[in-house]
mmCIF file of C-alpha atoms and ligand atoms in Angstrom:
data_model
loop_
_atom_site.group_PDB
_atom_site.id
_atom_site.type_symbol
_atom_site.label_atom_id
_atom_site.label_comp_id
_atom_site.label_asym_id
_atom_site.label_seq_id
_atom_site.Cartn_x
_atom_site.Cartn_y
_atom_site.Cartn_z
ATOM 1 C CA MET N 1 4.696 -1.413 -30.195
ATOM 2 C CA THR N 2 5.053 -1.614 -26.437
ATOM 3 C CA SER N 3 4.966 1.576 -24.417
ATOM 4 C CA ASP N 4 7.066 2.054 -21.278
ATOM 5 C CA THR N 5 4.030 1.550 -19.050
ATOM 6 C CA ASP N 6 3.277 -1.860 -20.644
ATOM 7 C CA ALA N 7 6.832 -3.156 -20.192
ATOM 8 C CA PRO N 8 7.389 -5.503 -17.233
ATOM 9 C CA ALA N 9 8.164 -3.608 -14.051
ATOM 10 C CA ARG N 10 11.780 -3.559 -12.757
ATOM 11 C CA VAL N 11 12.090 -4.333 -9.082
ATOM 12 C CA THR N 12 14.793 -2.740 -6.910
ATOM 13 C CA ALA N 13 15.414 -3.934 -3.344
ATOM 14 C CA VAL N 14 16.510 -1.356 -0.738
ATOM 15 C CA ALA N 15 17.694 -2.597 2.657
ATOM 16 C CA GLY N 16 18.169 0.732 4.428
ATOM 17 C CA PRO N 17 15.686 3.594 4.928
ATOM 18 C CA LEU N 18 14.192 5.045 1.727
ATOM 19 C CA ASP N 19 15.381 8.478 0.655
ATOM 20 C CA PRO N 20 12.721 11.208 1.144
ATOM 21 C CA ALA N 21 11.675 11.271 -2.546
ATOM 22 C CA ALA N 22 11.201 7.489 -2.730
ATOM 23 C CA ALA N 23 9.318 7.482 0.597
ATOM 24 C CA GLU N 24 6.993 10.219 -0.672
ATOM 25 C CA ALA N 25 6.410 8.268 -3.921
ATOM 26 C CA VAL N 26 5.352 5.250 -1.817
ATOM 27 C CA ARG N 27 3.000 7.433 0.274
ATOM 28 C CA GLU N 28 1.502 8.806 -2.941
ATOM 29 C CA LEU N 29 1.022 5.268 -4.302
ATOM 30 C CA HIS N 30 -0.585 4.308 -0.986
ATOM 31 C CA ARG N 31 -2.985 7.290 -1.151
ATOM 32 C CA ALA N 32 -3.962 6.554 -4.784
ATOM 33 C CA SER N 33 -4.641 2.917 -3.961
ATOM 34 C CA ALA N 34 -6.618 3.767 -0.791
ATOM 35 C CA ALA N 35 -8.751 6.243 -2.751
ATOM 36 C CA ALA N 36 -9.486 3.662 -5.471
ATOM 37 C CA ASP N 37 -10.236 0.720 -3.155
ATOM 38 C CA GLY N 38 -11.703 2.436 -0.084
ATOM 39 C CA VAL N 39 -9.224 0.512 2.074
ATOM 40 C CA ALA N 40 -5.652 1.496 3.003
ATOM 41 C CA PRO N 41 -3.193 -1.038 1.499
ATOM 42 C CA LEU N 42 -0.311 -0.415 3.941
ATOM 43 C CA SER N 43 -0.804 -0.391 7.671
ATOM 44 C CA GLU N 44 0.638 2.065 10.160
ATOM 45 C CA GLN N 45 3.883 0.226 10.947
ATOM 46 C CA PRO N 46 5.095 -0.124 7.338
ATOM 47 C CA LEU N 47 4.340 3.568 6.754
ATOM 48 C CA LEU N 48 6.403 4.535 9.823
ATOM 49 C CA TRP N 49 9.193 2.203 8.681
ATOM 50 C CA LEU N 50 9.624 3.846 5.247
ATOM 51 C CA THR N 51 12.304 6.203 6.558
ATOM 52 C CA GLU N 52 13.181 4.607 9.928
ATOM 53 C CA PRO N 53 16.938 3.806 9.971
ATOM 54 C CA GLU N 54 16.534 0.913 12.462
ATOM 55 C CA ALA N 55 13.554 -0.688 10.703
ATOM 56 C CA PRO N 56 14.015 -4.456 10.158
ATOM 57 C CA VAL N 57 12.704 -4.264 6.595
ATOM 58 C CA VAL N 58 13.527 -4.617 2.902
ATOM 59 C CA HIS N 59 11.728 -2.274 0.499
ATOM 60 C CA LEU N 60 10.858 -3.566 -2.981
ATOM 61 C CA LEU N 61 10.198 -0.789 -5.490
ATOM 62 C CA ALA N 62 8.616 -1.697 -8.847
ATOM 63 C CA ARG N 63 9.191 0.898 -11.556
ATOM 64 C CA THR N 64 8.291 1.141 -15.229
ATOM 65 C CA GLY N 65 10.703 2.290 -17.955
ATOM 66 C CA ASP N 66 9.928 5.956 -17.273
ATOM 67 C CA ASP N 67 10.865 5.392 -13.600
ATOM 68 C CA ALA N 68 7.345 5.895 -12.256
ATOM 69 C CA LEU N 69 6.695 3.883 -9.107
ATOM 70 C CA VAL N 70 3.891 1.437 -9.969
ATOM 71 C CA GLY N 71 4.201 -1.026 -7.106
ATOM 72 C CA TYR N 72 5.741 -1.395 -3.676
ATOM 73 C CA ALA N 73 6.231 -4.180 -1.168
ATOM 74 C CA GLN N 74 7.674 -3.924 2.309
ATOM 75 C CA LEU N 75 9.180 -7.087 3.763
ATOM 76 C CA ASP N 76 9.446 -7.332 7.539
ATOM 77 C CA VAL N 77 12.604 -9.429 7.993
ATOM 78 C CA GLY N 78 12.874 -8.902 11.766
ATOM 79 C CA THR N 79 12.545 -12.594 12.662
ATOM 80 C CA THR N 80 14.530 -15.591 11.476
ATOM 81 C CA THR N 81 11.504 -17.768 10.722
ATOM 82 C CA ARG N 82 9.114 -15.576 8.795
ATOM 83 C CA VAL N 83 9.068 -12.704 6.344
ATOM 84 C CA SER N 84 5.854 -10.731 6.476
ATOM 85 C CA ALA N 85 4.959 -8.500 3.532
ATOM 86 C CA GLU N 86 2.474 -5.834 2.539
ATOM 87 C CA VAL N 87 2.072 -5.149 -1.166
ATOM 88 C CA VAL N 88 0.472 -2.318 -3.121
ATOM 89 C CA VAL N 89 0.075 -1.810 -6.873
ATOM 90 C CA HIS N 90 -1.020 1.514 -8.364
ATOM 91 C CA PRO N 91 -4.679 1.333 -9.506
ATOM 92 C CA ALA N 92 -3.712 2.405 -13.041
ATOM 93 C CA HIS N 93 -1.141 -0.404 -13.356
ATOM 94 C CA ARG N 94 -3.077 -3.430 -12.133
ATOM 95 C CA ARG N 95 -3.557 -6.741 -13.960
ATOM 96 C CA ARG N 96 -0.148 -6.420 -15.636
ATOM 97 C CA GLY N 97 1.723 -8.792 -13.372
ATOM 98 C CA VAL N 98 3.262 -6.158 -11.056
ATOM 99 C CA ALA N 99 2.004 -7.943 -7.916
ATOM 100 C CA ALA N 100 3.211 -11.301 -9.249
ATOM 101 C CA THR N 101 6.668 -9.788 -9.959
ATOM 102 C CA LEU N 102 6.839 -8.272 -6.454
ATOM 103 C CA LEU N 103 5.672 -11.534 -4.853
ATOM 104 C CA ALA N 104 8.235 -13.557 -6.818
ATOM 105 C CA ARG N 105 10.990 -11.196 -5.638
ATOM 106 C CA ALA N 106 9.653 -11.394 -2.076
ATOM 107 C CA GLN N 107 9.803 -15.219 -2.303
ATOM 108 C CA GLU N 108 13.449 -14.945 -3.468
ATOM 109 C CA GLU N 109 14.379 -12.591 -0.600
ATOM 110 C CA THR N 110 12.635 -14.952 1.839
ATOM 111 C CA ALA N 111 14.496 -17.993 0.512
ATOM 112 C CA ALA N 112 17.855 -16.218 1.059
ATOM 113 C CA VAL N 113 17.645 -17.485 4.657
ATOM 114 C CA PRO N 114 16.856 -21.242 4.676
ATOM 115 C CA GLY N 115 13.681 -22.212 6.538
ATOM 116 C CA ARG N 116 12.056 -18.786 6.333
ATOM 117 C CA ARG N 117 8.468 -18.579 5.083
ATOM 118 C CA LEU N 118 6.737 -15.666 3.390
ATOM 119 C CA SER N 119 3.370 -14.351 4.493
ATOM 120 C CA VAL N 120 1.490 -11.447 2.946
ATOM 121 C CA TRP N 121 -1.167 -9.182 4.487
ATOM 122 C CA ALA N 122 -4.117 -8.053 2.382
ATOM 123 C CA HIS N 123 -6.362 -5.360 3.835
ATOM 124 C CA GLY N 124 -9.961 -6.239 3.155
ATOM 125 C CA ASP N 125 -10.842 -9.710 1.940
ATOM 126 C CA VAL N 126 -10.791 -8.656 -1.709
ATOM 127 C CA PRO N 127 -11.048 -11.091 -4.672
ATOM 128 C CA ALA N 128 -7.955 -9.627 -6.423
ATOM 129 C CA ALA N 129 -5.788 -10.308 -3.356
ATOM 130 C CA ARG N 130 -7.199 -13.819 -3.016
ATOM 131 C CA ALA N 131 -6.442 -14.539 -6.682
ATOM 132 C CA ALA N 132 -2.888 -13.091 -6.511
ATOM 133 C CA ALA N 133 -2.181 -15.102 -3.363
ATOM 134 C CA ARG N 134 -3.564 -18.301 -4.865
ATOM 135 C CA ALA N 135 -1.443 -17.797 -7.981
ATOM 136 C CA ALA N 136 1.637 -17.519 -5.727
ATOM 137 C CA GLY N 137 0.686 -20.766 -3.920
ATOM 138 C CA LEU N 138 -0.362 -19.010 -0.689
ATOM 139 C CA VAL N 139 -3.426 -19.742 1.469
ATOM 140 C CA VAL N 140 -5.174 -17.846 4.322
ATOM 141 C CA VAL N 141 -3.147 -18.303 7.545
ATOM 142 C CA ARG N 142 -4.376 -15.483 9.775
ATOM 143 C CA GLU N 143 -7.300 -13.086 9.970
ATOM 144 C CA LEU N 144 -7.340 -9.710 11.679
ATOM 145 C CA LEU N 145 -10.788 -8.389 12.600
ATOM 146 C CA ARG N 146 -11.662 -4.747 12.586
ATOM 147 C CA MET N 147 -14.401 -4.219 15.183
ATOM 148 C CA ARG N 148 -16.575 -1.182 15.676
ATOM 149 C CA VAL N 149 -18.882 0.219 18.360
ATOM 150 C CA ASP N 150 -21.364 3.083 18.385
ATOM 151 C CA LEU N 151 -20.729 4.735 21.769
ATOM 152 C CA GLU N 152 -24.150 6.375 21.832
ATOM 153 C CA ALA N 153 -25.977 3.088 21.346
ATOM 154 C CA HIS N 154 -23.536 1.250 23.668
ATOM 155 C CA PRO N 155 -22.254 3.683 26.324
ATOM 156 C CA PRO N 156 -19.106 2.372 28.060
ATOM 157 C CA ALA N 157 -19.827 0.371 31.234
ATOM 158 C CA ASP N 158 -18.525 1.597 34.595
ATOM 159 C CA ALA N 159 -15.014 0.187 35.035
ATOM 160 C CA VAL N 160 -14.641 -2.151 38.024
ATOM 161 C CA LEU N 161 -10.966 -2.453 38.964
ATOM 162 C CA PRO N 162 -9.634 -5.494 40.857
ATOM 163 C CA PRO N 163 -8.821 -4.715 44.551
ATOM 164 C CA GLY N 164 -5.705 -2.587 45.072
ATOM 165 C CA VAL N 165 -5.425 -1.595 41.383
ATOM 166 C CA THR N 166 -5.189 2.084 40.472
ATOM 167 C CA VAL N 167 -5.085 3.784 37.075
ATOM 168 C CA ARG N 168 -3.044 6.791 35.934
ATOM 169 C CA THR N 169 -1.961 8.282 32.615
ATOM 170 C CA PHE N 170 1.289 7.368 30.855
ATOM 171 C CA VAL N 171 4.213 9.736 31.531
ATOM 172 C CA PRO N 172 6.481 10.162 28.460
ATOM 173 C CA GLY N 173 10.156 9.796 29.311
ATOM 174 C CA GLN N 174 9.344 7.727 32.416
ATOM 175 C CA ASP N 175 7.051 4.791 31.598
ATOM 176 C CA GLU N 176 8.449 3.497 28.277
ATOM 177 C CA GLU N 177 10.556 0.631 29.603
ATOM 178 C CA ALA N 178 7.935 -0.723 32.030
ATOM 179 C CA TRP N 179 5.284 -0.533 29.312
ATOM 180 C CA ARG N 180 7.522 -2.246 26.754
ATOM 181 C CA ARG N 181 8.244 -5.083 29.198
ATOM 182 C CA VAL N 182 4.575 -5.771 30.025
ATOM 183 C CA ASN N 183 3.616 -5.406 26.343
ATOM 184 C CA ALA N 184 6.248 -7.996 25.367
ATOM 185 C CA ARG N 185 4.944 -10.394 28.049
ATOM 186 C CA ALA N 186 1.266 -9.882 27.166
ATOM 187 C CA PHE N 187 1.965 -10.307 23.436
ATOM 188 C CA ALA N 188 4.735 -12.937 23.726
ATOM 189 C CA HIS N 189 3.013 -15.080 21.057
ATOM 190 C CA HIS N 190 2.169 -12.172 18.785
ATOM 191 C CA PRO N 191 4.511 -11.812 15.818
ATOM 192 C CA GLU N 192 4.344 -7.997 15.517
ATOM 193 C CA GLN N 193 2.993 -6.402 18.711
ATOM 194 C CA GLY N 194 5.232 -8.458 21.019
ATOM 195 C CA ARG N 195 8.375 -7.188 19.266
ATOM 196 C CA MET N 196 7.618 -3.504 19.797
ATOM 197 C CA THR N 197 10.819 -1.751 20.851
ATOM 198 C CA SER N 198 11.398 1.482 22.766
ATOM 199 C CA ALA N 199 12.237 3.108 19.382
ATOM 200 C CA ASP N 200 8.869 1.946 17.966
ATOM 201 C CA LEU N 201 7.159 3.418 21.026
ATOM 202 C CA ARG N 202 9.035 6.733 20.725
ATOM 203 C CA ALA N 203 8.107 6.943 17.007
ATOM 204 C CA ARG N 204 4.442 6.767 18.026
ATOM 205 C CA GLU N 205 4.935 9.326 20.803
ATOM 206 C CA ALA N 206 6.211 11.696 18.073
ATOM 207 C CA GLU N 207 3.042 11.250 15.962
ATOM 208 C CA PRO N 208 0.558 14.158 15.959
ATOM 209 C CA TRP N 209 -2.226 11.935 17.316
ATOM 210 C CA PHE N 210 -0.278 10.831 20.405
ATOM 211 C CA ASP N 211 -1.969 11.981 23.626
ATOM 212 C CA PRO N 212 -0.862 10.592 27.014
ATOM 213 C CA ALA N 213 -4.313 11.508 28.415
ATOM 214 C CA GLY N 214 -5.652 8.584 26.372
ATOM 215 C CA PHE N 215 -2.915 6.140 27.434
ATOM 216 C CA LEU N 216 -3.841 4.599 30.790
ATOM 217 C CA LEU N 217 -1.697 2.373 33.008
ATOM 218 C CA ALA N 218 -3.112 0.012 35.659
ATOM 219 C CA GLU N 219 -0.797 -0.567 38.623
ATOM 220 C CA ARG N 220 -0.788 -2.379 41.932
ATOM 221 C CA GLU N 221 1.740 -1.287 44.555
ATOM 222 C CA GLY N 222 3.633 0.647 41.878
ATOM 223 C CA GLN N 223 3.882 -2.390 39.568
ATOM 224 C CA LEU N 224 2.473 -2.116 36.058
ATOM 225 C CA LEU N 225 -0.150 -4.822 35.382
ATOM 226 C CA GLY N 226 -1.707 -3.672 32.138
ATOM 227 C CA SER N 227 -2.642 -0.733 29.972
ATOM 228 C CA VAL N 228 -5.056 0.650 27.442
ATOM 229 C CA TRP N 229 -3.796 2.985 24.734
ATOM 230 C CA THR N 230 -6.294 4.922 22.645
ATOM 231 C CA LYS N 231 -5.827 6.842 19.426
ATOM 232 C CA VAL N 232 -8.021 9.489 17.817
ATOM 233 C CA HIS N 233 -7.902 9.371 14.009
ATOM 234 C CA PRO N 234 -7.978 12.772 12.289
ATOM 235 C CA ARG N 235 -11.303 13.627 10.660
ATOM 236 C CA GLY N 236 -12.130 11.380 7.715
ATOM 237 C CA GLU N 237 -8.944 9.294 8.054
ATOM 238 C CA ALA N 238 -10.255 6.240 9.897
ATOM 239 C CA PRO N 239 -11.404 3.277 7.809
ATOM 240 C CA ASP N 240 -15.057 3.666 6.717
ATOM 241 C CA ALA N 241 -15.247 7.131 8.343
ATOM 242 C CA GLY N 242 -17.256 9.936 6.796
ATOM 243 C CA PRO N 243 -15.198 13.015 5.754
ATOM 244 C CA GLU N 244 -16.119 14.903 8.950
ATOM 245 C CA GLU N 245 -16.161 11.924 11.286
ATOM 246 C CA GLU N 246 -13.556 11.692 14.032
ATOM 247 C CA VAL N 247 -13.122 8.076 15.093
ATOM 248 C CA GLY N 248 -11.410 6.739 18.205
ATOM 249 C CA GLU N 249 -9.477 3.507 18.414
ATOM 250 C CA ILE N 250 -8.698 1.141 21.233
ATOM 251 C CA TYR N 251 -5.153 0.943 19.930
ATOM 252 C CA VAL N 252 -3.566 -1.593 22.289
ATOM 253 C CA VAL N 253 -4.935 -3.366 25.366
ATOM 254 C CA GLY N 254 -2.504 -5.627 27.157
ATOM 255 C CA VAL N 255 -2.585 -7.299 30.547
ATOM 256 C CA ASP N 256 0.437 -9.009 32.060
ATOM 257 C CA PRO N 257 -0.077 -12.821 31.909
ATOM 258 C CA ASP N 258 0.174 -12.962 35.749
ATOM 259 C CA ALA N 259 -2.770 -10.536 36.031
ATOM 260 C CA GLN N 260 -5.024 -11.916 33.282
ATOM 261 C CA GLY N 261 -8.498 -13.211 34.093
ATOM 262 C CA LEU N 262 -9.038 -10.769 36.999
ATOM 263 C CA GLY N 263 -11.310 -8.390 35.087
ATOM 264 C CA LEU N 264 -8.541 -5.939 34.161
ATOM 265 C CA GLY N 265 -8.971 -6.316 30.390
ATOM 266 C CA ARG N 266 -12.698 -5.571 30.681
ATOM 267 C CA ALA N 267 -12.063 -2.592 33.022
ATOM 268 C CA LEU N 268 -9.301 -1.121 30.827
ATOM 269 C CA THR N 269 -11.444 -1.470 27.692
ATOM 270 C CA ALA N 270 -14.275 0.378 29.478
ATOM 271 C CA LEU N 271 -11.874 3.143 30.631
ATOM 272 C CA GLY N 272 -10.459 3.562 27.104
ATOM 273 C CA LEU N 273 -13.954 3.819 25.627
ATOM 274 C CA ALA N 274 -15.040 6.293 28.326
ATOM 275 C CA HIS N 275 -12.025 8.471 27.456
ATOM 276 C CA LEU N 276 -12.981 8.434 23.750
ATOM 277 C CA ARG N 277 -16.642 9.209 24.541
ATOM 278 C CA ASP N 278 -15.578 12.062 26.862
ATOM 279 C CA ARG N 279 -13.564 13.468 23.926
ATOM 280 C CA GLY N 280 -16.911 13.739 22.142
ATOM 281 C CA LEU N 281 -16.432 10.752 19.813
ATOM 282 C CA ARG N 282 -19.334 8.600 18.755
ATOM 283 C CA THR N 283 -17.499 5.717 17.095
ATOM 284 C CA ALA N 284 -14.641 3.520 18.283
ATOM 285 C CA ILE N 285 -12.831 0.819 16.332
ATOM 286 C CA LEU N 286 -10.116 -1.720 17.118
ATOM 287 C CA TYR N 287 -8.165 -4.523 15.479
ATOM 288 C CA THR N 288 -7.772 -7.991 16.931
ATOM 289 C CA GLY N 289 -6.763 -11.453 15.772
ATOM 290 C CA ALA N 290 -9.872 -13.453 14.858
ATOM 291 C CA GLU N 291 -8.483 -16.431 16.792
ATOM 292 C CA ASN N 292 -7.903 -14.352 19.977
ATOM 293 C CA THR N 293 -11.168 -15.560 21.485
ATOM 294 C CA VAL N 294 -10.658 -13.940 24.906
ATOM 295 C CA ALA N 295 -10.066 -10.520 23.346
ATOM 296 C CA VAL N 296 -12.952 -10.878 20.851
ATOM 297 C CA HIS N 297 -15.268 -11.941 23.704
ATOM 298 C CA THR N 298 -14.125 -8.991 25.866
ATOM 299 C CA TYR N 299 -14.762 -6.536 23.019
ATOM 300 C CA GLU N 300 -18.144 -8.043 22.081
ATOM 301 C CA ARG N 301 -19.199 -7.654 25.725
ATOM 302 C CA ALA N 302 -18.246 -3.957 25.397
ATOM 303 C CA GLY N 303 -20.598 -3.625 22.398
ATOM 304 C CA PHE N 304 -18.119 -4.062 19.527
ATOM 305 C CA THR N 305 -19.248 -5.931 16.420
ATOM 306 C CA ARG N 306 -17.188 -7.195 13.455
ATOM 307 C CA ALA N 307 -16.828 -4.573 10.699
ATOM 308 C CA ALA N 308 -14.156 -5.987 8.369
ATOM 309 C CA VAL N 309 -11.372 -8.517 8.127
ATOM 310 C CA ASP N 310 -7.743 -8.282 6.960
ATOM 311 C CA VAL N 311 -6.299 -11.523 5.671
ATOM 312 C CA MET N 312 -2.767 -12.874 5.919
ATOM 313 C CA TYR N 313 -1.706 -15.333 3.238
ATOM 314 C CA GLY N 314 1.126 -17.792 3.697
ATOM 315 C CA PRO N 315 2.307 -21.262 2.753
ATOM 316 C CA PRO N 316 -0.166 -24.109 3.406
ATOM 317 C CA GLY N 317 0.166 -25.784 6.802
ATOM 318 C CA GLN N 318 1.289 -22.691 8.726
ATOM 319 C CA ALA N 319 -0.472 -22.380 12.112
ATOM 320 C CA ALA N 320 -2.091 -19.065 13.042
ATOM 321 C CA PRO N 321 -0.197 -17.360 15.904
ATOM 322 C CA ALA N 322 -2.235 -15.782 18.717
ATOM 323 C CA GLY N 323 -3.189 -12.362 17.447
ATOM 324 C CA GLY N 324 -4.095 -8.970 18.789
HETATM 325 C C1 COA P 1 -7.313 -9.920 25.995
HETATM 326 C C2 COA P 1 -6.923 -9.387 27.391
HETATM 327 C C3 COA P 1 -6.649 -7.888 27.295
HETATM 328 C C4 COA P 1 -8.106 -9.636 28.347
HETATM 329 O O1 COA P 1 -7.716 -9.159 29.623
HETATM 330 P P1 COA P 1 -8.023 -9.993 30.962
HETATM 331 O O2 COA P 1 -7.740 -9.094 32.100
HETATM 332 O O3 COA P 1 -7.319 -11.304 30.896
HETATM 333 O O4 COA P 1 -9.592 -10.261 30.782
HETATM 334 P P2 COA P 1 -10.732 -10.119 31.900
HETATM 335 O O5 COA P 1 -10.318 -10.796 33.148
HETATM 336 O O6 COA P 1 -11.147 -8.691 31.982
HETATM 337 O O7 COA P 1 -11.899 -10.953 31.203
HETATM 338 C C5 COA P 1 -12.631 -10.453 30.116
HETATM 339 C C6 COA P 1 -13.571 -11.564 29.612
HETATM 340 O O8 COA P 1 -12.799 -12.643 29.049
HETATM 341 C C7 COA P 1 -13.043 -13.858 29.747
HETATM 342 N N1 COA P 1 -11.768 -14.556 29.901
HETATM 343 C C8 COA P 1 -10.635 -14.068 30.461
HETATM 344 N N2 COA P 1 -9.657 -14.982 30.388
HETATM 345 C C9 COA P 1 -10.180 -16.064 29.785
HETATM 346 C C10 COA P 1 -9.650 -17.320 29.415
HETATM 347 N N3 COA P 1 -8.384 -17.644 29.650
HETATM 348 N N4 COA P 1 -10.468 -18.184 28.767
HETATM 349 C C11 COA P 1 -11.744 -17.876 28.509
HETATM 350 N N5 COA P 1 -12.309 -16.675 28.847
HETATM 351 C C12 COA P 1 -11.524 -15.793 29.470
HETATM 352 C C13 COA P 1 -13.567 -13.433 31.116
HETATM 353 O O9 COA P 1 -14.379 -14.427 31.675
HETATM 354 C C14 COA P 1 -14.356 -12.193 30.753
HETATM 355 O O10 COA P 1 -15.603 -12.547 30.203
HETATM 356 P P3 COA P 1 -16.997 -12.110 30.908
HETATM 357 O O11 COA P 1 -16.976 -10.605 30.874
HETATM 358 O O12 COA P 1 -18.050 -12.723 30.037
HETATM 359 O O13 COA P 1 -16.941 -12.646 32.296
HETATM 360 C C15 COA P 1 -5.701 -10.143 27.973
HETATM 361 O O14 COA P 1 -5.981 -11.522 27.971
HETATM 362 C C16 COA P 1 -4.382 -9.884 27.251
HETATM 363 O O15 COA P 1 -3.666 -8.935 27.557
HETATM 364 N N6 COA P 1 -4.046 -10.784 26.296
HETATM 365 C C17 COA P 1 -2.772 -10.666 25.534
HETATM 366 C C18 COA P 1 -2.730 -9.404 24.722
HETATM 367 C C19 COA P 1 -3.930 -9.311 23.827
HETATM 368 O O16 COA P 1 -4.265 -10.258 23.124
HETATM 369 N N7 COA P 1 -4.583 -8.139 23.835
HETATM 370 C C20 COA P 1 -5.704 -7.858 23.001
HETATM 371 C C21 COA P 1 -5.219 -7.631 21.642
HETATM 372 S S1 COA P 1 -6.302 -6.776 20.657
#
């Protein structure tokens, strides 16, 4: 006899925001999976997009006969060329084909627009993700490094600003549009960061961790040239953090292409780290594309080393876009 939990999962696609109960079920699934694997399966943006009315996403909900949510995939359908997915399966329901069912449905949704390709992020280079991706005909197309620095062993260097450049903190309600414009220029080749909208920015400003004191803008003659945005993770919530450890993040560093190569990226990184150290933090992390050699070099010079890698799977032959 087959019980409800052994039956193949049913997948429902939802194009709008999830209702509060479904969103909470996904968060619960995410927490259970993170606790079992020691790595969070969904990243920040998909979690914010669960209930965001403007989010360019399709939610895939996999349920068993008793309606329990056993798997979830979020498809970012915001571009015409690529669908990017994150997938999570409840630890108690693995190895029963739930991921394969979700991936097959994701492939179908992707194929609804001719020419689109599917790529899937896996957090942590874990064998199960590699096997599921291989079974779906996907190969590694992009790698995102998580880097880490001990601020006691590597105190931030003194920031040396290019001539005429001054630094001030971000003013909510005033600086959004200028920041969005420079961010889009700095990350023009980046599939996610470069598309950040004013609504995405406002959603982050509404998060409990948001603190303009840790969001620094570099200007010359009133013109924004670049910025560093830091984030302090609540105790125990950063990847690899001990239960009492508060970890800082260099969340976004971006320099306008016209001002790159002048030392601003190095100076802004140093200022962001000094802010985190002055908040009493010992550890800072950041995420960057493994192929973004200028950024990786800048961060290694600031004392960061590689701590982990997230892997994006996609069809063979897909070039890696410049990452951040
Ligand atoms: C990565 C980034 C922030 C660096 O800022 P920047 O102001 O251009 O960099 P700097 O002038 O401070 O240079 C930092 C280091 O990179 C090196 N570098 C800068 N541009 C380079 C280039 N085009 N090629 C090779 N090395 C380069 C510098 O020589 C310097 O190294 P050094 O300290 O050994 O001398 C900037 O290029 C940027 O905004 N890129 C797009 C957005 C992005 O990728 N952000 C990081 C995402 S995590």
